[in-house]
Short mmCIF file of C-alpha atoms in Angstrom, two decimals:
data_model
loop_
_atom_site.label_atom_id
_atom_site.label_comp_id
_atom_site.label_asym_id
_atom_site.label_seq_id
_atom_site.Cartn_x
_atom_site.Cartn_y
_atom_site.Cartn_z
CA UNK W 1 0.00 0.00 0.00
CA UNK W 2 2.82 2.38 0.87
CA UNK W 3 4.60 1.68 -2.41
CA UNK W 4 1.43 2.47 -4.33
CA UNK W 5 0.95 5.79 -2.54
CA UNK W 6 4.64 6.50 -3.04
CA UNK W 7 4.41 5.89 -6.79
CA UNK W 8 1.13 7.83 -6.88
CA UNK W 9 2.82 10.79 -5.19
CA UNK W 10 5.77 10.73 -7.55
CA UNK W 11 3.36 10.62 -10.49
CA UNK W 12 1.45 13.57 -9.03
CA UNK W 13 4.71 15.43 -8.38
CA UNK W 14 5.81 14.76 -11.94
CA UNK W 15 2.50 16.04 -13.28
CA UNK W 16 2.78 19.18 -11.15
CA UNK W 17 6.33 19.74 -12.38
CA UNK W 18 5.23 19.29 -15.98
CA UNK W 19 2.38 21.75 -15.59
CA UNK W 20 4.79 24.31 -14.15
CA UNK W 21 7.26 23.86 -17.01
CA UNK W 22 4.69 23.55 -19.74
CA UNK W 23 5.89 20.18 -21.07
CA UNK W 24 8.00 17.30 -19.93
CA UNK W 25 11.08 16.09 -21.70
CA UNK W 26 14.79 16.50 -21.65
CA UNK W 27 16.23 19.17 -19.32
CA UNK W 28 17.32 22.35 -21.05
CA UNK W 29 20.99 22.81 -21.87
CA UNK W 30 20.57 26.48 -20.96
CA UNK W 31 22.40 27.34 -17.74
CA UNK W 32 21.56 30.88 -16.60
CA UNK W 33 24.80 31.04 -14.60
CA UNK W 34 27.07 30.22 -17.57
CA UNK W 35 25.32 30.39 -20.94
CA UNK W 36 24.93 34.19 -21.32
CA UNK W 37 28.58 34.86 -20.41
CA UNK W 38 29.84 32.09 -22.72
CA UNK W 39 27.68 33.43 -25.55
CA UNK W 40 28.97 36.98 -24.96
CA UNK W 41 32.60 35.84 -25.14
CA UNK W 42 31.97 33.75 -28.26
CA UNK W 43 30.31 36.74 -29.95
CA UNK W 44 33.36 38.87 -29.11
CA UNK W 45 35.33 36.31 -31.11
CA UNK W 46 32.95 36.69 -34.06
CA UNK W 47 30.87 33.54 -33.61
CA UNK W 48 27.75 33.23 -35.77
CA UNK W 49 24.43 31.87 -34.50
CA UNK W 50 25.19 28.54 -36.17
CA UNK W 51 28.56 28.35 -34.42
CA UNK W 52 26.92 29.28 -31.09
CA UNK W 53 24.32 26.54 -31.54
CA UNK W 54 27.09 24.02 -32.31
CA UNK W 55 29.04 25.13 -29.22
CA UNK W 56 26.01 24.69 -26.94
CA UNK W 57 25.02 21.43 -28.65
CA UNK W 58 21.60 22.65 -29.74
CA UNK W 59 19.79 23.46 -32.98
CA UNK W 60 19.67 27.06 -34.25
CA UNK W 61 15.93 27.03 -33.59
CA UNK W 62 16.66 26.31 -29.92
CA UNK W 63 19.15 29.17 -29.84
CA UNK W 64 16.47 31.45 -31.32
CA UNK W 65 14.00 30.26 -28.66
CA UNK W 66 16.57 31.04 -25.94
CA UNK W 67 16.78 34.59 -27.32
CA UNK W 68 13.03 34.95 -26.70
CA UNK W 69 12.79 33.02 -23.43
CA UNK W 70 15.91 34.45 -21.76
CA UNK W 71 16.31 38.23 -22.19
CA UNK W 72 19.73 38.13 -20.48
CA UNK W 73 20.91 35.69 -23.17
CA UNK W 74 19.65 37.89 -26.01
CA UNK W 75 21.27 40.95 -24.39
CA UNK W 76 24.60 39.12 -24.01
CA UNK W 77 24.55 38.13 -27.70
CA UNK W 78 23.76 41.67 -28.84
CA UNK W 79 26.37 43.21 -26.54
CA UNK W 80 29.08 40.82 -27.76
CA UNK W 81 28.24 41.26 -31.44
CA UNK W 82 28.07 45.07 -31.20
CA UNK W 83 31.39 45.27 -29.35
CA UNK W 84 33.11 42.93 -31.84
CA UNK W 85 31.73 44.84 -34.84
CA UNK W 86 32.82 48.14 -33.29
CA UNK W 87 36.37 46.86 -32.76
CA UNK W 88 36.57 45.64 -36.36
CA UNK W 89 35.17 48.93 -37.69
CA UNK W 90 37.70 50.84 -35.58
CA UNK W 91 40.56 48.71 -36.91
CA UNK W 92 39.36 49.03 -40.51
CA UNK W 93 39.09 52.79 -40.10
CA UNK W 94 42.67 53.04 -38.80
CA UNK W 95 43.91 50.73 -41.52
CA UNK W 96 42.21 52.88 -44.20
CA UNK W 97 43.76 56.11 -42.89
CA UNK W 98 47.12 54.75 -41.81
CA UNK W 99 48.19 54.81 -38.20
CA UNK W 100 51.11 54.71 -35.82
CA UNK W 101 51.77 53.30 -32.38
CA UNK W 102 54.61 53.17 -29.86
CA UNK W 103 56.95 50.21 -30.19
CA UNK W 104 60.21 49.04 -28.70
CA UNK W 105 63.35 48.06 -30.62
CA UNK W 106 65.51 45.54 -28.76
CA UNK W 107 69.04 44.86 -30.03
CA UNK W 108 72.31 43.52 -28.79
CA UNK W 109 75.10 46.03 -29.43
CA UNK W 110 78.67 45.17 -28.38
CA UNK W 111 77.34 42.40 -26.14
CA UNK W 112 74.81 44.63 -24.36
CA UNK W 113 71.03 44.70 -24.75
CA UNK W 114 69.88 48.10 -26.00
CA UNK W 115 66.20 48.96 -25.70
CA UNK W 116 65.06 51.90 -27.83
CA UNK W 117 61.52 53.29 -27.83
CA UNK W 118 60.27 53.87 -31.38
CA UNK W 119 57.12 54.78 -33.27
CA UNK W 120 55.88 52.18 -35.73
CA UNK W 121 54.02 53.67 -38.70
CA UNK W 122 51.62 51.97 -41.11
CA UNK W 123 50.67 53.72 -44.37
CA UNK W 124 47.03 54.03 -45.45
CA UNK W 125 45.64 50.89 -47.07
CA UNK W 126 43.82 51.59 -50.35
CA UNK W 127 41.72 48.40 -50.21
CA UNK W 128 40.53 49.21 -46.68
CA UNK W 129 39.68 52.78 -47.73
CA UNK W 130 37.69 51.57 -50.75
CA UNK W 131 35.86 48.99 -48.64
CA UNK W 132 35.02 51.62 -46.04
CA UNK W 133 33.74 54.13 -48.60
CA UNK W 134 31.71 51.55 -50.55
CA UNK W 135 29.91 50.59 -47.35
CA UNK W 136 29.57 54.03 -45.76
CA UNK W 137 28.78 56.08 -48.90
CA UNK W 138 27.21 53.60 -51.28
CA UNK W 139 25.69 56.25 -53.53
CA UNK W 140 29.08 57.80 -54.28
CA UNK W 141 31.44 54.82 -54.15
CA UNK W 142 29.56 51.67 -55.14
CA UNK W 143 30.56 49.69 -58.18
CA UNK W 144 27.92 50.81 -60.64
CA UNK W 145 27.07 48.49 -63.49
CA UNK W 146 24.60 49.82 -66.03
CA UNK W 147 22.47 47.29 -67.89
CA UNK W 148 20.36 48.38 -70.86
CA UNK W 149 17.70 45.82 -71.63
CA UNK W 150 15.72 48.07 -73.92
CA UNK W 151 13.19 48.92 -71.21
CA UNK W 152 12.16 52.58 -70.95
CA UNK W 153 11.43 54.31 -67.60
CA UNK W 154 7.69 53.92 -68.30
CA UNK W 155 8.34 50.14 -68.61
CA UNK W 156 7.65 50.09 -72.36
CA UNK W 157 10.11 48.43 -74.70
CA UNK W 158 12.21 50.53 -77.03
CA UNK W 159 11.62 49.74 -80.72
CA UNK W 160 13.89 47.03 -82.06
CA UNK W 161 14.42 45.74 -85.53
CA UNK W 162 14.42 41.98 -85.80
CA UNK W 163 15.63 40.27 -88.95
CA UNK W 164 15.28 36.59 -89.63
CA UNK W 165 17.92 35.24 -91.89
CA UNK W 166 17.09 31.85 -93.40
CA UNK W 167 18.08 30.10 -96.61
CA UNK W 168 15.66 30.58 -99.46
CA UNK W 169 13.41 27.59 -99.95
CA UNK W 170 13.19 28.26 -103.72
CA UNK W 171 16.91 27.77 -104.18
CA UNK W 172 16.82 24.56 -102.18
CA UNK W 173 13.92 23.17 -104.28
CA UNK W 174 15.69 24.03 -107.57
CA UNK W 175 18.87 22.20 -106.55
CA UNK W 176 17.06 19.04 -105.47
#
C-alpha cells in the first residue's frame, strides 16, 4: 500500500512539475549562470548563431528560442556582437587612414642589450579605404554596373528591328 501511494505521489509530483514547465522532456541545456557569459565571449570572437548553436550542442531554432525566453541571453549576444563589430570597424578605419603606435626596438650592441623606444608607422591601405567608402557612402562609391535591356522608364520596350535570316526555300527546291 505504501509503495502504491509513493508511486502515486511521484506521479502527481511529476505532473505538477510538468504543468509548471509547460511540457516534460529532456532538461534544457541552458544554464543561466554560464550560458549568457559564454555566448557573450563567443560573440566577441565573431561567432555566428550557427557556431553558437554548435558550441552549446543545440539546434539554431533552440538558440532562437533562448533569445526569446531568456532576455539576459539575447542581451549578451547583442552586446558581444556590437562590441566585436565596433572593434573591427575601428581597426578598418585606422587601416584605411594609416596609423602609428609606440613600439620598442631591442638589439644587442657590443654584447649589451639596448632597448630603444620607437614609433611604428603603417601607411594608409587603399583596399581598406575603398571597402570603407563603398559601405559608408554607397551612392558615391559603389561599383555601378549599367544594364540596358531596352526597357524605358515607363516600362515600355524601345523599338527594335528583328531580322530573320534563313536560306531561301526556292533555291533549295531548284537544286534538289
